[in-house]
Amino acid sequence: GAGVSQSPSNKVTEKGKDVELRCDPISGHTALYWYRQSLGQGLEFLIYFQGNSAPDKSGLPSDRFSAERTGGSVSTLTIQRTQQEDSAVYLCASSFPLAGGITDTQYFGPGTRLTVL
Amino acid sequence: RKEVEQDPGPFNVPEGATVAFNCTYSNSASQSFFWYRQDCRKEPKLLMSVYSSGNEDGRFTAQLNRASQYISLLIRDSKLSDSATYLCVVKGMNTGFQKLVFGTGTRLLVSP
């Protein structure tokens, strides 16, 4: 079946512009995560959606970052007034949570490589 | 101190060699542990979970030492295709959900 898809695969933008990154999770997966990975760094958690619950935004680095998940499926990560330090690969993952709040294996999309000039 | 620490490498080994990676984690309340593999410019993929009793999957063996907060991955009979970055991942509670914390990865290069 189809995996997690993300678009665009690459995005080059100028400092100060807004960008939107899209994630299509695996069908039926109710949990969705956004991470970013800077060059030579580990994955940094950004935000988590689970069903209709309020998202966990504890990883968002600033108020320039926001994310939505409409209809419990597709998610959009928006970065306003981009800065050069926002340059990274933004990865989306989805999973099907097990009982008791335990999350099952996370499946990652191919990522969006964002370059802010 | 980082929550999950790994030796970044790179580890350069010949085909057929045995190589071991180590990882330490700081949160003693961590509940689950994994190794993910990430190929160059690709997304991470689950390699294997790590259980307290140790577990093996073909040429790969993972072990956990909760007392020392230490995780290891052993690869036997290395193949060229094993060349990748290996990410140590720890799962712990974060505001009501189980959050994955990734190490920065250990890079492995297997040469002919």
XYZ file of N, CA and C in Angstrom, chain A residues 10 33 35 37 40-43 45 48 56 58 91 100-106 108-111 113, chain B residues 2 34 36 38 41-46 87 91 93-105:
150
model
N 11.473 19.230 -2.443
C 12.471 20.280 -2.219
C 11.796 21.633 -2.300
N 3.106 12.872 13.090
C 4.199 13.595 13.739
C 4.953 14.409 12.688
N 8.809 16.171 12.326
C 10.162 16.306 12.854
C 10.961 17.166 11.877
N 15.197 17.655 10.663
C 16.549 17.141 10.778
C 17.493 18.107 10.088
N 23.707 16.988 10.014
C 24.541 16.449 11.087
C 23.861 16.366 12.437
N 22.563 16.609 12.456
C 21.833 16.572 13.720
C 20.837 15.417 13.733
N 20.385 15.086 14.929
C 19.340 14.081 15.046
C 17.988 14.663 14.708
N 16.999 13.817 14.693
C 15.639 14.280 14.423
C 15.109 15.045 15.628
N 11.814 16.583 17.362
C 10.359 16.519 17.383
C 9.778 17.922 17.314
N 2.755 16.795 17.332
C 2.108 15.486 17.268
C 0.599 15.670 17.237
N -0.057 18.095 20.372
C 1.057 18.406 21.272
C 2.054 19.256 20.496
N 4.625 20.945 21.776
C 5.732 21.273 22.671
C 7.081 21.382 21.965
N 10.509 16.110 8.214
C 10.006 14.748 8.052
C 8.665 14.591 8.757
N -3.866 2.067 25.362
C -3.109 2.563 26.498
C -2.165 3.695 26.149
N -2.424 4.357 25.040
C -1.582 5.501 24.681
C -0.236 5.110 24.107
N -0.036 3.851 23.866
C 1.247 3.413 23.314
C 1.193 3.549 21.804
N 2.226 4.126 21.254
C 2.262 4.309 19.807
C 2.972 3.155 19.141
N 2.435 2.745 18.030
C 3.044 1.693 17.240
C 4.183 2.282 16.419
N 4.796 1.463 15.618
C 5.923 1.883 14.790
C 5.569 3.106 13.965
N 6.485 4.048 13.924
C 6.286 5.240 13.107
C 6.885 5.009 11.724
N 7.958 6.845 8.279
C 8.350 8.186 7.852
C 8.099 8.402 6.364
N 7.780 9.632 6.026
C 7.754 10.051 4.635
C 9.157 10.409 4.179
N 9.325 10.701 2.887
C 10.656 10.982 2.340
C 11.198 12.343 2.745
N 10.359 13.194 3.312
C 10.820 14.490 3.775
C 10.734 15.592 2.736
N 13.004 18.902 1.795
C 14.269 19.598 2.050
C 14.034 21.087 1.832
N 22.689 15.638 26.104
C 21.635 15.188 25.216
C 20.907 14.006 25.829
N 14.729 1.504 20.401
C 14.731 1.033 19.020
C 16.039 1.406 18.349
N 16.882 2.566 14.438
C 16.406 2.908 13.111
C 17.629 3.006 12.208
N 19.009 4.911 8.652
C 18.738 5.989 7.709
C 19.809 5.992 6.630
N 20.232 10.737 2.542
C 19.171 11.531 1.940
C 17.843 10.765 1.851
N 17.666 9.813 2.765
C 16.416 9.058 2.827
C 15.815 9.201 4.219
N 14.570 8.736 4.370
C 13.934 8.806 5.667
C 14.378 7.655 6.555
N 14.273 7.813 7.882
C 14.596 6.722 8.799
C 13.592 5.583 8.677
N 14.097 4.366 8.848
C 13.225 3.197 8.851
C 13.575 2.323 10.042
N 12.546 1.761 10.660
C 12.769 0.907 11.828
C 13.605 -0.304 11.452
N 20.431 5.013 13.891
C 19.882 5.940 14.877
C 19.375 5.172 16.091
N 11.960 5.854 23.598
C 10.583 6.318 23.741
C 10.278 6.568 25.201
N 7.599 9.201 27.983
C 6.370 9.969 28.079
C 6.645 11.456 27.901
N 5.775 12.112 27.190
C 5.872 13.561 27.038
C 4.462 14.106 26.997
N 4.056 14.770 28.019
C 2.741 15.407 28.093
C 1.637 14.473 27.613
N 1.681 13.246 28.052
C 0.584 12.338 27.779
C 0.752 11.427 26.592
N 1.776 11.605 25.800
C 1.966 10.635 24.730
C 3.418 10.203 24.716
N 3.643 9.090 24.095
C 4.976 8.527 24.117
C 5.784 9.089 22.954
N 6.758 9.889 23.310
C 7.538 10.636 22.324
C 8.829 9.892 22.015
N 9.161 9.837 20.753
C 10.437 9.257 20.343
C 11.526 10.319 20.405
N 12.651 9.969 21.025
C 13.813 10.857 21.035
C 14.920 10.159 20.264
N 15.425 10.835 19.254
C 16.425 10.248 18.355
C 17.822 10.719 18.724
N 18.771 9.790 18.677
C 20.165 10.178 18.715
C 20.569 10.759 17.374
N 21.764 11.332 17.331
C 22.225 11.945 16.080
C 22.724 10.907 15.078
N 22.868 9.666 15.522
C 23.211 8.590 14.595
C 24.685 8.267 14.559
